[in-house]
CSV table of C-alpha atoms in Angstrom, one decimal:
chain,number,residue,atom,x,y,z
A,1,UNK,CA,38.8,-13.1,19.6
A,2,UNK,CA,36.4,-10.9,18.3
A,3,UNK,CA,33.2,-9.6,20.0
A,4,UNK,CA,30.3,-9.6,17.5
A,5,UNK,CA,26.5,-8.9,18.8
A,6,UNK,CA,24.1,-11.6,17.9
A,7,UNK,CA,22.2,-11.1,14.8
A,8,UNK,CA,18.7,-10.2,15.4
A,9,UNK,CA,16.1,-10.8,13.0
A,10,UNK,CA,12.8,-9.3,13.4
A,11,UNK,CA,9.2,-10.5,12.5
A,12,UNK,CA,7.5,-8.7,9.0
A,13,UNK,CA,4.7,-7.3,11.5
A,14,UNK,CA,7.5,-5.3,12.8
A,15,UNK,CA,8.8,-4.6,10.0
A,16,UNK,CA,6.0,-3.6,8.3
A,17,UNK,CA,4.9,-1.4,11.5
A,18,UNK,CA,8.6,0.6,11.2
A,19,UNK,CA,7.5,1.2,7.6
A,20,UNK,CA,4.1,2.2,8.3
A,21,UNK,CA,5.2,4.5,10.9
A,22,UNK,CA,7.8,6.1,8.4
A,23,UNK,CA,5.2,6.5,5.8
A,24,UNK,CA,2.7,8.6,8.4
A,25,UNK,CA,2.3,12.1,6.8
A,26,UNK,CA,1.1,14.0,4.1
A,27,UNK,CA,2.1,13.4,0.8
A,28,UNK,CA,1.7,14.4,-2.8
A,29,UNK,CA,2.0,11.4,-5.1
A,30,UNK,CA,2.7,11.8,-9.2
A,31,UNK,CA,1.8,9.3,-11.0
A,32,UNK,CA,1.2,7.3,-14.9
A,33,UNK,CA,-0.6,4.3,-15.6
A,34,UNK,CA,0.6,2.8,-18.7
A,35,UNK,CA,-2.4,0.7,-20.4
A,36,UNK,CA,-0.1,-2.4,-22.0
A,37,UNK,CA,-2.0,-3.3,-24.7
A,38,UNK,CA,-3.6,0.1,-26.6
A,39,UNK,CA,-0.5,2.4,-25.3
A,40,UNK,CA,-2.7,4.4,-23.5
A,41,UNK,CA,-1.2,6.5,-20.6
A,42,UNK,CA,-3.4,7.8,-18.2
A,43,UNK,CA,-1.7,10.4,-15.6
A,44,UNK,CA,-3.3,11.1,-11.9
A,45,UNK,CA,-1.8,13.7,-9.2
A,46,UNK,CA,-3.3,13.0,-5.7
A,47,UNK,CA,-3.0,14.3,-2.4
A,48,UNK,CA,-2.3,11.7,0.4
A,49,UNK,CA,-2.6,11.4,4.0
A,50,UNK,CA,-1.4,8.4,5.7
A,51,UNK,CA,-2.0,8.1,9.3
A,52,UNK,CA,-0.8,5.0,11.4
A,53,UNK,CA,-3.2,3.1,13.4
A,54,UNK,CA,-2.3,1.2,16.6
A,55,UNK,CA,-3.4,-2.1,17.6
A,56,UNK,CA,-6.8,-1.8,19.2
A,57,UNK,CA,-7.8,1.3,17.4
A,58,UNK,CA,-11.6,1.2,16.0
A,59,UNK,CA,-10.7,1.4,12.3
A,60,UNK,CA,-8.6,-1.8,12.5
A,61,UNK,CA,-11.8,-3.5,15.2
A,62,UNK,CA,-14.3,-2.6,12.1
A,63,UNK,CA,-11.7,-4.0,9.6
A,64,UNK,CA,-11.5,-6.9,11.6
A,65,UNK,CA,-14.8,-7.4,11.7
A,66,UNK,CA,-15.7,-7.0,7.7
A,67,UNK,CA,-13.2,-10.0,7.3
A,68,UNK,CA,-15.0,-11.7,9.7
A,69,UNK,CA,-11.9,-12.4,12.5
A,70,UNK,CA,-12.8,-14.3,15.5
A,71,UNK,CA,-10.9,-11.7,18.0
A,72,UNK,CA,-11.4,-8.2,16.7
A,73,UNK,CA,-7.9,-7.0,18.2
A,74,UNK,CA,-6.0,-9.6,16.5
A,75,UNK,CA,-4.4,-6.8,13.6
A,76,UNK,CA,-1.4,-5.7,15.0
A,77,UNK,CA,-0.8,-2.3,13.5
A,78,UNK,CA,-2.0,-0.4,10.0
A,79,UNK,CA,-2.7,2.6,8.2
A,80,UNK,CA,-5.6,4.9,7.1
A,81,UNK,CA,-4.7,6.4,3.6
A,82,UNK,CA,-6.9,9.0,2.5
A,83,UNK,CA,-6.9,10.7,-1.0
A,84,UNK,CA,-7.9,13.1,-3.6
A,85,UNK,CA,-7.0,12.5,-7.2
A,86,UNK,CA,-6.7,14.3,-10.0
A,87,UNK,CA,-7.2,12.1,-13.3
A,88,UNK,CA,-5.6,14.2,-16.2
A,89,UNK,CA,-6.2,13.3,-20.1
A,90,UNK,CA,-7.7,11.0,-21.6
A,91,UNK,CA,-10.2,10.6,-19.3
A,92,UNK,CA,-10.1,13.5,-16.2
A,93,UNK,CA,-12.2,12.8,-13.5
A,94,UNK,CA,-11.6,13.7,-9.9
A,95,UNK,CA,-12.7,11.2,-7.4
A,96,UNK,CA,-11.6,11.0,-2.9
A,97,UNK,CA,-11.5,7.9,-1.0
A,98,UNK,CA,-10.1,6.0,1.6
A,99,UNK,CA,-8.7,2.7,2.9
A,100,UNK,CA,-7.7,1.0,5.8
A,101,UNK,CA,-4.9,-1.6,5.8
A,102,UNK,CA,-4.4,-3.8,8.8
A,103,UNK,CA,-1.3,-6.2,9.6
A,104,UNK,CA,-1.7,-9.9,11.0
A,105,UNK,CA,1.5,-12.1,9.9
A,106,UNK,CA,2.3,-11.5,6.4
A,107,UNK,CA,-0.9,-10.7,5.4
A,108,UNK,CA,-2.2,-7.1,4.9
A,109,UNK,CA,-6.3,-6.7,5.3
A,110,UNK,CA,-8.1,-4.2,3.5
A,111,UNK,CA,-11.5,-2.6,3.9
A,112,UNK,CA,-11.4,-2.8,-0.5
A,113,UNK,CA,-9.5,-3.1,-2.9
A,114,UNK,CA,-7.6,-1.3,-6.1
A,115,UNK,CA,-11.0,-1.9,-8.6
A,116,UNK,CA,-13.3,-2.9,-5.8
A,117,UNK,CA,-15.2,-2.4,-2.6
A,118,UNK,CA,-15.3,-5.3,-1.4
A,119,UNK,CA,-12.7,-6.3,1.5
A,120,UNK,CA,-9.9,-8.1,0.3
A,121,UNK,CA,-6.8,-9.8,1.7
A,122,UNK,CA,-3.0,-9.5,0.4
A,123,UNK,CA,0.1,-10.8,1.0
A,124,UNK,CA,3.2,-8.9,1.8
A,125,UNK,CA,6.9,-9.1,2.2
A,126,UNK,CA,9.7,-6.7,3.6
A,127,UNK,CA,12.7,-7.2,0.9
A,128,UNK,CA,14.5,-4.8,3.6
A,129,UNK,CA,13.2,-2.4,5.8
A,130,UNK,CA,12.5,0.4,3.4
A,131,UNK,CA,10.7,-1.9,0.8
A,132,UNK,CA,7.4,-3.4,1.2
A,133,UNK,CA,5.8,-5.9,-1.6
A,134,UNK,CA,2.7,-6.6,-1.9
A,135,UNK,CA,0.8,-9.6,-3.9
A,136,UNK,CA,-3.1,-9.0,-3.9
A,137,UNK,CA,-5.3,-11.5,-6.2
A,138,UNK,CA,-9.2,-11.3,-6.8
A,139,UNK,CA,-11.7,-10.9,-10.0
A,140,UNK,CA,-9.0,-13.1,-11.9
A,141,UNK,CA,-6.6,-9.7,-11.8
A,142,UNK,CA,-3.1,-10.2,-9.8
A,143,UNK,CA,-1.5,-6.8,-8.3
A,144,UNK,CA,1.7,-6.9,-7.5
A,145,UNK,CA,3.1,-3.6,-6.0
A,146,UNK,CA,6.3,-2.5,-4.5
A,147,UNK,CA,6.5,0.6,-2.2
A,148,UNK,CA,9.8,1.9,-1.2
A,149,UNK,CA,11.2,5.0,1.0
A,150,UNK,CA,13.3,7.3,-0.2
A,151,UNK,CA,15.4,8.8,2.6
A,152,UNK,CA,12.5,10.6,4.6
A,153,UNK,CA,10.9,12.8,1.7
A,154,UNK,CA,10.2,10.4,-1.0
A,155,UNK,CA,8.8,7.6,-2.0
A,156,UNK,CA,8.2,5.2,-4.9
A,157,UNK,CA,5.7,2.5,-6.1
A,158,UNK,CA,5.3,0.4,-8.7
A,159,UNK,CA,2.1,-1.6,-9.7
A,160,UNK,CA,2.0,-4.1,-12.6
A,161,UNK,CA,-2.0,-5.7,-12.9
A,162,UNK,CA,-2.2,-8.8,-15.1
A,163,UNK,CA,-5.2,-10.9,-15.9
A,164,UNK,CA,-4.9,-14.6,-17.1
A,165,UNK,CA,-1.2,-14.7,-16.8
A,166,UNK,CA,-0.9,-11.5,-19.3
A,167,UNK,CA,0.5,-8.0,-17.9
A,168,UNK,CA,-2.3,-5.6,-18.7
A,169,UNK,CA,-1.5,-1.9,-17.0
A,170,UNK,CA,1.6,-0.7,-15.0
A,171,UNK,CA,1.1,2.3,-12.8
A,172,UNK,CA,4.3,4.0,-11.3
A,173,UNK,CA,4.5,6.5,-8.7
A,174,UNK,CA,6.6,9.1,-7.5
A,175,UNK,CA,5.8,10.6,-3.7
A,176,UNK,CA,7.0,13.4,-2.1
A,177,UNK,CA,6.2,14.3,1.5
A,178,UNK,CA,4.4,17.7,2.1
């Protein structure tokens, strides 16, 4: 008879935090944003830095506390990305920013969201342990993202934004650690 080791499943919190952990670094992300219904494509080159937050660490005690959470050291594990974007034609701007994203269960907590600044809640899923999903819905707009590693150097996302049941924008991305 055959020896074969039990099968060992492990929680999304630590599969998230594995991902997270992975995803620490600098990166520079290329990326298009397809407006659905006039064709217009907007492109956007930003500089990322992702760095991964332990349970217990202040930014994850103040995000706890903007959502209001009885025990501010309840979020196991997250991330604070920061950015700098270049928005190139038709409309170029240049704009920095930051988030924080905080784990408890399946949910991921955010200090704000894609088009606000308000905190905002999402849920997410591990399809396997290199691909995180993400369903986030407020303002009647639905965002459902995939991010996925790419060996240790790359990365990819996906974003499709619908309102009312209608697809409205898709935003893809291509990452490359610095």
């Amino acid at each position: 008879m055959k020896f074969q080791p039990p099968i060992v499943q492990l929680s999304p919190e630590s599969l998230v935090e594995e991902f997270f952990r992975q995803s620490e670094g600098n990166w520079r992300s290329q990326r298009r944003y397809y407006t659905l219904k006039d064709g217009e494509t907007q492109e956007v080159v930003s500089a990322i830095a992702v760095h991964f937050l332990e349970q217990g660490n202040k930014e994850l005690i103040q995000l706890a506390r903007l959502h209001e959470m009885a025990d501010e050291t309840m979020l196991k594990c997250g991330v604070l990305t920061t950015w700098e974007s270049n928005y190139i034609g038709p409309s170029p701007k240049q704009t920095t920013g930051s988030t924080v994203f905080g784990v408890l269960g399946t949910a991921l907590y955010r200090d704000r969201g894609f088009s606000t600044s308000k905190p905002i809640v999402a849920q997410f899923s591990m399809r396997d342990p290199k691909t995180m999903c993400l369903r986030t819905e407020y303002s009647g707009n639905v965002f459902e993202e995939e991010l996925k590693l790419i060996g240790t150097q790359y990365r990819t996302r996906q974003t499709i934004i619908s309102r009312a049941g209608e697809e409205q924008m898709i935003g893809q991305y291509l990452e490359k650690r610095m």
